[in-house]
Amino acid sequence: MSSHAQFTETENRLADFDMALSISEKAINHQMQEAWSLWLRRKDGARLDRISLNPPNRKGSPSRTVLDAVLGAPRISLFVPMGGPNDVRVSFPIISGTLQYLDEDDPVVEKIDNWLVTFLTVVDRKVVSRDELYRQDQSSARRVDEIIARHGLGEGAFSIECLFLTLTAADMIRSRSIEPDPEKLSEDQRRNPPTIATATQSKLADCLAHMFTEAAAEKRKFILGTSVHPRALERAPTFTLKDYLFKVTRTAAMHGAAEVASSPPNTLDYLGVFFSGKSLPATVGEADNARARLGPWLPAERTSGRTAMVAGVMAVRGEMVNGHFSDSLRSGFGAEYTRMNADNAARRAQGEVLHPETELPHPEAELLNGMTVGLAGSAITITNQKTFRWTDKTGDEDKNLHLEKHLRLTLSPKAGAGYDVDGELKVMLNRERVMSIRNSRAKATSTAKLTGTVAFEVGGGAIFCNIVPRVSVQFATPVAETTADENWFARTFTNNEWDRQEAGGYTRDSRSAIELMLKRSIEKLNVGLDKFAFIPPGEEVFTFSSPRFTRAGDLMLDVIYKATKLMK
């Protein structure tokens, strides 16, 4: 059993979309640290981990409320039971500081020690310009430029979009709660939690609302992720992203630790379509229904730390993968035939070829010519049949040979792995010796059952991903059948046992040559996934690993970070 088999628990099938990128809440909070540092940068380049805020009073003049504090990176919770589909809960830790204000003309100075401010907001998708992205996140902008240059996209031929976390003053005032950070409480404090006065909460909310207002005025936006894709309507038949929706998948509330640990994680899901694939649902209602048909993609153990840690998973619709792999097989076999045929032509140019099956460097090449590669359900089928006839004249004898080669292969997706390979190679030779005494006939058939796997490896580095098949094929011991003239005259005077041995040996040699040819041909194939362009904020970059099929036949890959960090 594949080591990935236990990680294919999703029941999802990509029917309405061509791909899904599902990022766990834990991974998003890992990203939030980088996104927060970007959001805090002012126009002068200064970083504002330590803030000093003095919101205006109702008349617009400086108030007596002053917040001096050290802010930590916000945390996001995707579980909002009564919220809208794009609502999320954001918590801002205030690590330390002081809050000064007037309470009915009495000055108040509150010391802040690990407080947590929580409020509801929304995730929104917006188109941005390259200049705006450079202002928000230079490292992501540089990677976007890399993608644009790689695919030769001119100005106006691409779209850059970002998922933003909307931080507004209205959200802070309307839906906030302020409490001591539960993660920082001592055991005594957990038994007797400290409280924060209502007036203090109100003044603190005013300060943070002022901070959000200033950020909006400076057009500073909180980026959760960036995507880039071409605008062109006609693209080569590849996995080039055309458009996408997003979905907040909520599966686990903050109940008991045991329940959370066994539940699939909350995720932010990108649901995309390719230029060579489907189109997005046409109406809002159809889009909502398509989202609703998809459940969680990630099992709990993939992000809990009990097994390998991943940021998320990417799934590609199985029909797209099979279709692209079929095209690659067809192209790969054609290229191999062209190469082999050129070698054969070079040999023919050196002189007459009387015995092509023994004199040509690639006598088996014709089996690749006209190879039929098709789809049968979720499986890929490969078939071909070739017939050869020639005469070999030696002394007073003519040998008439009739050779047939039959190949049948089936590649079936296997959950938790790549393709299972099953097939058969059959070589049949009819041989007739024409002698002065009489003719001698012999027939040999060599049939070898073929089994194996096509496993996947990932290459290509950051952002870009290539899936390279690794072929392991085993031919079973050939079942050989040989027949020859069995009458007394043939056995005595024509040595038909020699005919039998020669025919059988010939089929074994031919089968071995075909086996080697198939392995070399398939191993040169490559399924390119280098058109994906989802970029998290800052210096972090997604890469992909562990490609395998789901039970529904979609191709799934783990999403990890280029710079591996422990997500606590």
XYZ file of C-alpha atoms in Angstrom:
568
model
C 0.000 0.000 0.000
C 1.203 3.487 -0.814
C 2.344 5.639 2.083
C -0.159 8.252 0.907
C -3.192 5.969 0.966
C -4.229 7.104 4.450
C -4.342 10.720 3.278
C -7.055 10.413 0.617
C -10.029 10.588 2.985
C -11.792 13.420 1.177
C -15.094 12.420 -0.356
C -14.992 15.415 -2.702
C -15.159 15.020 -6.454
C -14.286 17.968 -8.687
C -17.369 18.126 -10.881
C -17.952 21.890 -11.173
C -14.342 23.084 -11.009
C -10.999 22.016 -12.470
C -8.928 22.588 -9.350
C -9.172 23.284 -5.657
C -6.501 24.784 -3.421
C -7.432 24.298 0.230
C -5.335 26.118 2.860
C -5.816 25.288 6.525
C -6.674 27.833 9.178
C -3.428 26.960 10.949
C -1.450 27.715 7.785
C -3.331 30.974 7.272
C -2.402 32.069 10.784
C 1.184 31.157 9.964
C 0.906 33.476 6.954
C -0.749 36.178 9.059
C 2.533 36.911 10.804
C 4.108 37.887 7.481
C 0.968 39.614 6.242
C 0.810 41.637 9.468
C 4.368 42.881 9.100
C 3.499 44.011 5.584
C 0.305 45.725 6.693
C 2.132 47.643 9.428
C 4.557 49.306 7.027
C 3.890 52.989 6.522
C 4.716 55.019 3.440
C 8.049 56.001 4.981
C 8.962 52.313 5.317
C 8.735 52.306 9.112
C 7.344 49.253 10.857
C 4.676 49.739 13.492
C 4.855 46.761 15.810
C 4.795 49.384 18.563
C 1.899 51.770 18.070
C 0.973 55.095 19.588
C -2.606 56.131 18.835
C -4.546 59.252 19.754
C -7.997 59.118 18.154
C -9.865 62.412 17.652
C -12.876 63.381 19.726
C -16.303 64.125 18.292
C -15.175 67.612 17.268
C -12.205 66.246 15.332
C -9.663 67.519 17.838
C -7.103 65.293 19.617
C -8.784 63.478 22.470
C -7.421 62.615 25.870
C -7.351 58.938 24.890
C -3.874 57.601 24.138
C -2.832 54.017 23.430
C 0.842 53.036 23.568
C 1.153 49.320 22.912
C 2.960 46.452 21.253
C 0.734 44.530 18.869
C 1.182 40.910 17.907
C 0.199 39.325 14.617
C -3.559 38.787 14.348
C -5.113 35.347 14.406
C -7.974 34.312 12.198
C -10.813 31.908 12.954
C -12.814 30.671 9.986
C -15.514 29.204 12.224
C -18.333 31.780 12.437
C -21.507 29.776 13.173
C -24.033 32.553 12.532
C -21.960 34.540 10.030
C -22.177 35.015 6.297
C -20.301 32.785 3.826
C -17.251 35.100 3.720
C -17.256 36.157 7.378
C -14.238 35.385 9.541
C -13.320 36.182 13.120
C -10.066 38.107 13.648
C -8.275 38.367 16.992
C -5.601 40.985 17.667
C -3.256 40.260 20.577
C -2.046 43.349 22.420
C 1.083 42.074 24.073
C 1.808 44.996 26.373
C 1.231 48.706 26.766
C -0.861 51.368 28.480
C -4.214 52.950 27.716
C -4.919 56.442 29.067
C -8.376 58.045 28.941
C -10.878 60.105 30.889
C -13.769 58.416 32.648
C -16.244 61.134 33.575
C -13.342 63.605 33.823
C -11.311 61.201 35.946
C -8.002 60.180 34.378
C -7.562 56.429 34.001
C -4.343 54.588 33.180
C -4.794 50.916 32.364
C -1.818 48.606 32.038
C -2.212 46.128 29.218
C -0.783 42.648 29.599
C -1.714 40.152 26.888
C -5.189 41.316 25.944
C -7.063 39.959 22.957
C -9.337 42.058 20.752
C -11.710 40.024 18.569
C -14.148 41.168 15.882
C -15.938 39.951 12.760
C -14.889 40.973 9.279
C -15.041 39.610 5.723
C -12.685 38.144 3.136
C -12.981 39.884 -0.209
C -11.498 39.370 -3.657
C -10.345 42.377 -5.668
C -8.360 43.078 -8.830
C -5.166 45.068 -8.266
C -2.571 46.691 -10.503
C 1.105 45.763 -10.513
C 1.946 49.138 -8.976
C -0.555 48.621 -6.172
C 0.737 45.135 -5.475
C 4.298 46.497 -5.313
C 3.114 49.036 -2.740
C 1.488 46.300 -0.665
C 3.912 43.373 -1.015
C 7.088 43.685 -3.082
C 8.114 40.034 -2.797
C 4.754 38.778 -4.097
C 4.881 41.391 -6.848
C 8.303 40.151 -7.955
C 6.991 36.595 -8.189
C 4.034 37.826 -10.217
C 6.527 39.475 -12.593
C 8.342 36.144 -12.852
C 5.131 34.390 -13.865
C 4.224 37.081 -16.375
C 7.687 36.941 -17.961
C 7.717 33.135 -18.039
C 4.503 32.976 -20.009
C 5.178 35.970 -22.226
C 2.189 37.990 -21.071
C 2.192 41.613 -22.201
C 0.518 44.534 -20.458
C -3.237 44.055 -20.406
C -2.947 40.312 -21.062
C -3.132 39.245 -17.415
C -5.145 39.840 -14.290
C -3.718 40.166 -10.756
C -6.161 39.504 -7.958
C -5.809 39.416 -4.193
C -7.843 38.072 -1.323
C -8.020 40.853 1.249
C -8.951 40.759 4.885
C -11.130 43.840 5.296
C -10.172 45.712 8.470
C -12.622 48.555 9.027
C -13.384 50.906 11.866
C -17.059 49.980 11.645
C -16.320 46.287 12.219
C -14.136 47.109 15.208
C -16.860 49.223 16.856
C -19.821 46.995 15.942
C -18.748 43.427 16.608
C -15.713 43.484 18.869
C -15.003 41.753 22.154
C -12.006 42.452 24.417
C -10.707 40.013 27.006
C -7.453 38.685 28.477
C -5.779 36.415 25.926
C -6.887 32.863 26.916
C -3.645 31.436 25.568
C -1.606 33.538 28.020
C -3.583 32.941 31.220
C -1.957 31.160 34.133
C -3.695 28.284 35.856
C -4.887 30.590 38.662
C -6.190 33.108 36.116
C -8.067 30.381 34.258
C -9.884 29.525 37.481
C -10.583 33.193 38.241
C -10.388 35.104 34.909
C -9.545 38.823 35.145
C -12.037 41.289 33.713
C -11.636 44.444 31.655
C -13.907 47.401 32.410
C -16.541 48.275 29.818
C -15.244 51.842 29.512
C -11.731 50.536 28.929
C -12.977 48.217 26.198
C -14.805 51.081 24.478
C -11.771 53.393 24.512
C -9.455 50.643 23.269
C -11.861 49.906 20.415
C -11.835 53.621 19.498
C -8.037 53.538 19.249
C -7.925 50.465 17.016
C -10.744 51.834 14.849
C -8.625 54.961 14.380
C -5.690 52.773 13.317
C -7.854 51.065 10.685
C -9.093 54.444 9.444
C -5.520 55.654 9.000
C -4.625 52.452 7.132
C -7.578 52.895 4.787
C -6.517 56.475 4.064
C -3.032 55.226 3.151
C -4.567 52.403 1.058
C -2.833 49.760 3.135
C -4.590 46.432 2.652
C -4.249 43.147 4.498
C -3.370 40.572 1.832
C -4.175 36.900 2.433
C -3.052 35.737 -0.997
C -2.321 36.804 -4.570
C -3.157 35.147 -7.878
C -2.246 35.980 -11.455
C -3.775 34.519 -14.596
C -4.024 35.430 -18.288
C -6.967 37.340 -19.681
C -6.586 35.794 -23.136
C -9.558 33.703 -24.222
C -7.450 31.276 -26.240
C -4.663 29.413 -24.535
C -2.762 26.211 -25.193
C -4.421 23.094 -23.732
C -2.633 23.263 -20.386
C -3.559 23.812 -16.771
C -3.601 27.587 -17.126
C -5.841 29.247 -14.551
C -8.710 31.175 -16.128
C -10.758 32.234 -13.121
C -11.679 31.151 -9.600
C -14.092 31.502 -6.699
C -13.243 31.129 -3.049
C -15.013 29.431 -0.171
C -14.621 29.408 3.598
C -15.037 25.760 4.654
C -16.029 25.494 8.297
C -15.762 22.098 9.935
C -14.419 22.512 13.489
C -15.564 24.827 16.269
C -13.468 25.620 19.296
C -15.238 23.078 21.511
C -13.272 20.410 23.322
C -9.680 19.706 22.312
C -10.497 16.068 21.525
C -13.296 17.007 19.152
C -11.204 19.633 17.382
C -8.246 17.253 17.006
C -10.416 14.664 15.291
C -12.254 17.088 13.006
C -11.061 18.223 9.596
C -9.556 21.699 9.846
C -11.297 24.864 8.779
C -9.926 25.952 5.415
C -9.919 28.754 2.880
C -10.511 27.137 -0.520
C -9.713 28.515 -3.970
C -11.939 26.831 -6.577
C -10.627 27.439 -10.091
C -11.224 26.632 -13.738
C -8.687 26.291 -16.556
C -8.728 27.655 -20.076
C -8.931 24.121 -21.426
C -11.505 23.020 -18.847
C -14.778 24.137 -17.362
C -16.328 27.563 -16.918
C -17.325 29.045 -13.608
C -20.995 28.649 -12.633
C -23.040 31.195 -14.535
C -25.156 32.603 -11.693
C -24.686 33.402 -8.022
C -27.117 30.642 -7.096
C -25.291 28.056 -9.208
C -21.971 29.153 -7.706
C -23.342 28.797 -4.176
C -24.667 25.317 -4.996
C -21.328 24.283 -6.510
C -19.522 25.448 -3.369
C -22.022 23.658 -1.144
C -21.436 20.344 -2.927
C -17.817 20.351 -1.756
C -16.921 19.383 1.797
C -13.551 19.405 3.555
C -10.410 18.472 1.626
C -7.997 17.973 4.513
C -8.125 15.215 7.137
C -7.275 16.273 10.673
C -3.980 14.393 10.880
C -2.478 16.328 7.969
C -2.373 19.553 10.010
C -2.547 18.374 13.624
C 1.113 17.420 13.939
C 0.329 13.731 14.511
C 1.648 13.032 11.007
C 3.366 15.154 8.348
C 2.522 18.860 8.574
C 1.172 20.556 5.483
C -0.275 23.976 4.756
C -3.049 22.454 2.689
C -3.744 20.434 -0.422
C -4.329 21.059 -4.100
C -6.633 18.863 -6.182
C -6.831 18.776 -9.983
C -9.832 17.246 -11.743
C -9.032 13.672 -12.771
C -10.424 14.048 -16.284
C -8.065 16.960 -16.866
C -5.066 14.973 -15.626
C -5.962 11.880 -17.661
C -6.617 13.938 -20.768
C -3.351 15.821 -20.451
C -1.408 12.656 -19.629
C -2.998 10.922 -22.649
C -1.911 13.781 -24.881
C 1.568 13.576 -23.386
C 1.700 9.821 -23.993
C 0.588 10.260 -27.575
C 3.144 13.006 -28.117
C 5.861 11.076 -26.301
C 5.337 7.900 -28.305
C 5.319 9.961 -31.508
C 8.592 11.649 -30.595
C 10.190 8.308 -29.773
C 9.052 6.881 -33.088
C 10.506 9.865 -34.941
C 13.846 9.385 -33.177
C 13.951 5.638 -33.754
C 12.832 5.964 -37.364
C 15.636 8.448 -38.012
C 18.152 5.909 -36.682
C 16.634 3.241 -38.909
C 16.763 5.575 -41.922
C 20.430 6.262 -41.233
C 21.101 2.519 -41.289
C 19.221 2.074 -44.552
C 21.287 4.889 -46.051
C 24.423 2.839 -45.404
C 23.300 -0.025 -47.617
C 20.522 -2.438 -48.466
C 18.658 -3.916 -45.503
C 17.699 -7.509 -46.249
C 16.680 -8.486 -42.729
C 15.009 -5.440 -41.091
C 14.076 -7.300 -37.937
C 17.715 -8.074 -37.251
C 19.667 -5.400 -39.105
C 17.866 -2.197 -38.061
C 18.816 -0.546 -34.754
C 15.134 -0.244 -33.786
C 13.126 -2.965 -35.512
C 10.436 -2.536 -32.866
C 9.941 1.175 -33.649
C 6.916 0.582 -35.858
C 4.908 -0.478 -32.827
C 4.975 3.168 -31.701
C 3.770 4.422 -35.081
C 0.051 5.036 -34.922
C -0.240 4.131 -31.249
C -3.854 4.536 -30.114
C -4.124 6.340 -26.784
C -7.637 6.793 -25.486
C -9.792 7.156 -22.390
C -12.147 4.515 -21.027
C -13.915 5.952 -18.003
C -11.188 7.018 -15.579
C -8.575 4.767 -17.227
C -6.108 5.450 -20.044
C -5.855 2.773 -22.731
C -2.933 2.216 -25.101
C -3.224 -0.232 -27.997
C -1.479 -1.013 -31.259
C -1.010 -3.865 -33.687
C 1.555 -4.243 -36.437
C 2.046 -6.871 -39.137
C 5.258 -7.494 -41.077
C 5.957 -9.879 -43.973
C 9.283 -10.544 -45.661
C 11.325 -13.285 -47.344
C 14.791 -14.350 -46.318
C 16.741 -16.292 -48.979
C 19.623 -18.502 -47.835
C 21.200 -20.846 -50.377
C 18.500 -23.012 -51.883
C 16.043 -22.123 -49.176
C 13.509 -19.327 -48.985
C 12.162 -18.413 -45.587
C 8.822 -16.623 -45.645
C 8.140 -14.834 -42.387
C 4.909 -13.336 -41.093
C 5.262 -11.362 -37.847
C 2.496 -9.792 -35.741
C 2.928 -7.628 -32.656
C 0.012 -6.785 -30.350
C 0.230 -4.357 -27.436
C -2.478 -3.528 -24.912
C -1.951 -1.335 -21.835
C -4.418 0.088 -19.311
C -3.428 2.793 -16.815
C -5.956 3.032 -13.969
C -5.790 5.691 -11.220
C -5.213 4.169 -7.797
C -6.336 5.976 -4.647
C -3.350 7.088 -2.605
C -0.891 6.443 -5.427
C -0.434 6.988 -9.173
C -1.566 4.664 -11.960
C -1.748 0.890 -11.854
C -0.573 -0.589 -15.147
C -2.033 -3.755 -16.608
C -1.602 -5.143 -20.080
C -0.311 -7.722 -22.458
C 2.342 -7.940 -25.135
C 1.948 -10.653 -27.718
C 4.391 -11.439 -30.521
C 3.470 -14.071 -33.122
C 5.751 -15.403 -35.867
C 4.733 -17.699 -38.708
C 7.784 -19.076 -40.481
C 7.883 -21.194 -43.604
C 11.024 -22.737 -45.077
C 10.682 -23.443 -48.755
C 13.079 -26.269 -49.683
C 13.604 -28.435 -52.738
C 12.315 -31.496 -50.871
C 9.253 -29.921 -49.314
C 8.270 -26.964 -47.139
C 8.559 -26.810 -43.362
C 6.337 -24.608 -41.305
C 6.689 -23.377 -37.721
C 4.698 -20.971 -35.607
C 5.692 -19.345 -32.319
C 3.664 -17.138 -29.996
C 5.148 -15.343 -27.000
C 2.631 -13.721 -24.639
C 3.765 -11.717 -21.644
C 1.378 -10.248 -19.095
C 2.448 -6.786 -18.034
C 1.885 -5.207 -14.618
C 3.360 -2.180 -12.944
C 2.834 1.328 -11.709
C 3.291 4.904 -12.818
C 4.292 6.824 -9.694
C 4.588 10.593 -9.608
C 7.426 12.805 -8.464
C 7.320 16.578 -8.210
C 9.949 18.907 -9.576
C 10.127 22.516 -10.619
C 10.803 24.305 -7.327
C 8.829 27.192 -5.894
C 5.576 28.376 -7.496
C 6.013 26.202 -10.567
C 5.300 22.512 -10.384
C 6.086 19.675 -12.791
C 4.852 16.148 -12.201
C 7.241 13.573 -13.600
C 6.027 9.969 -14.001
C 8.312 7.217 -12.774
C 7.495 3.951 -14.497
C 7.969 0.555 -12.951
C 6.866 -2.222 -15.291
C 7.290 -5.933 -14.834
C 6.725 -8.462 -17.578
C 5.624 -11.838 -16.346
C 7.425 -14.909 -17.600
C 6.344 -15.191 -21.227
C 4.040 -18.024 -22.103
C 5.559 -19.476 -25.257
C 3.718 -21.677 -27.686
C 5.443 -23.178 -30.695
C 4.116 -25.537 -33.323
C 5.645 -27.131 -36.373
C 4.928 -29.796 -38.962
C 4.554 -33.013 -37.049
C 4.677 -35.581 -39.830
C 7.473 -38.134 -39.965
C 8.974 -36.723 -43.156
C 9.270 -33.222 -41.730
C 10.881 -34.407 -38.523
C 13.356 -36.646 -40.347
C 14.444 -34.595 -43.337
C 13.656 -30.893 -42.639
C 14.783 -30.466 -39.008
C 11.602 -28.621 -38.067
C 12.726 -28.481 -34.406
C 15.243 -25.895 -35.570
C 12.340 -23.943 -37.044
C 10.513 -24.124 -33.720
C 13.507 -22.900 -31.690
C 14.305 -20.083 -34.092
C 10.718 -18.857 -34.143
C 10.469 -18.958 -30.327
C 13.800 -17.206 -29.810
C 12.850 -14.539 -32.290
C 9.655 -13.672 -30.397
C 11.532 -13.507 -27.063
C 14.078 -11.073 -28.488
C 11.351 -8.921 -30.026
C 9.391 -8.787 -26.770
C 12.491 -7.732 -24.787
C 13.201 -4.930 -27.234
C 9.597 -3.689 -27.002
C 9.708 -3.786 -23.197
C 12.794 -1.558 -23.131
C 11.272 0.796 -25.689
C 8.085 1.277 -23.641
C 9.942 2.071 -20.451
C 12.138 4.644 -22.169
C 9.172 6.247 -23.919
C 6.948 6.656 -20.861
C 9.724 7.902 -18.601
C 10.307 10.889 -20.888
C 6.806 12.205 -20.258
C 6.067 15.123 -17.973
C 2.761 16.565 -16.799
C 3.336 20.292 -16.339
C 1.522 22.063 -13.503
C 3.607 25.191 -13.846
C 0.671 27.491 -14.550
C -0.588 27.707 -10.972
C -0.013 31.129 -9.519
C -1.304 31.326 -5.968
C 1.167 33.287 -3.878
C 0.947 33.799 -0.106
C 2.134 37.118 1.327
C 5.754 38.005 1.947
C 8.701 35.693 1.445
C 6.746 32.483 1.987
C 6.136 30.446 -1.157
C 3.966 27.413 -1.683
C 5.492 24.314 -3.195
C 3.898 20.950 -3.857
C 4.672 17.366 -2.850
C 3.257 13.831 -2.610
C 1.066 13.664 -5.732
C -1.542 10.897 -5.588
C -5.074 10.166 -6.712
C -8.128 10.488 -4.492
C -10.833 7.854 -4.372
C -12.813 9.991 -6.812
C -9.896 9.909 -9.262
C -8.763 13.532 -8.852
C -5.048 14.232 -8.506
C -4.114 15.593 -5.078
C -0.885 17.226 -3.930
C 0.256 18.414 -0.536
C 0.894 22.145 -0.287
C 3.910 23.060 1.829
C 6.058 26.127 2.361
C 9.343 26.648 0.578
C 10.863 27.792 3.873
C 9.742 25.103 6.304
C 8.611 26.446 9.635
C 6.760 24.769 12.467
C 3.186 26.034 12.491
C 2.266 26.251 16.164
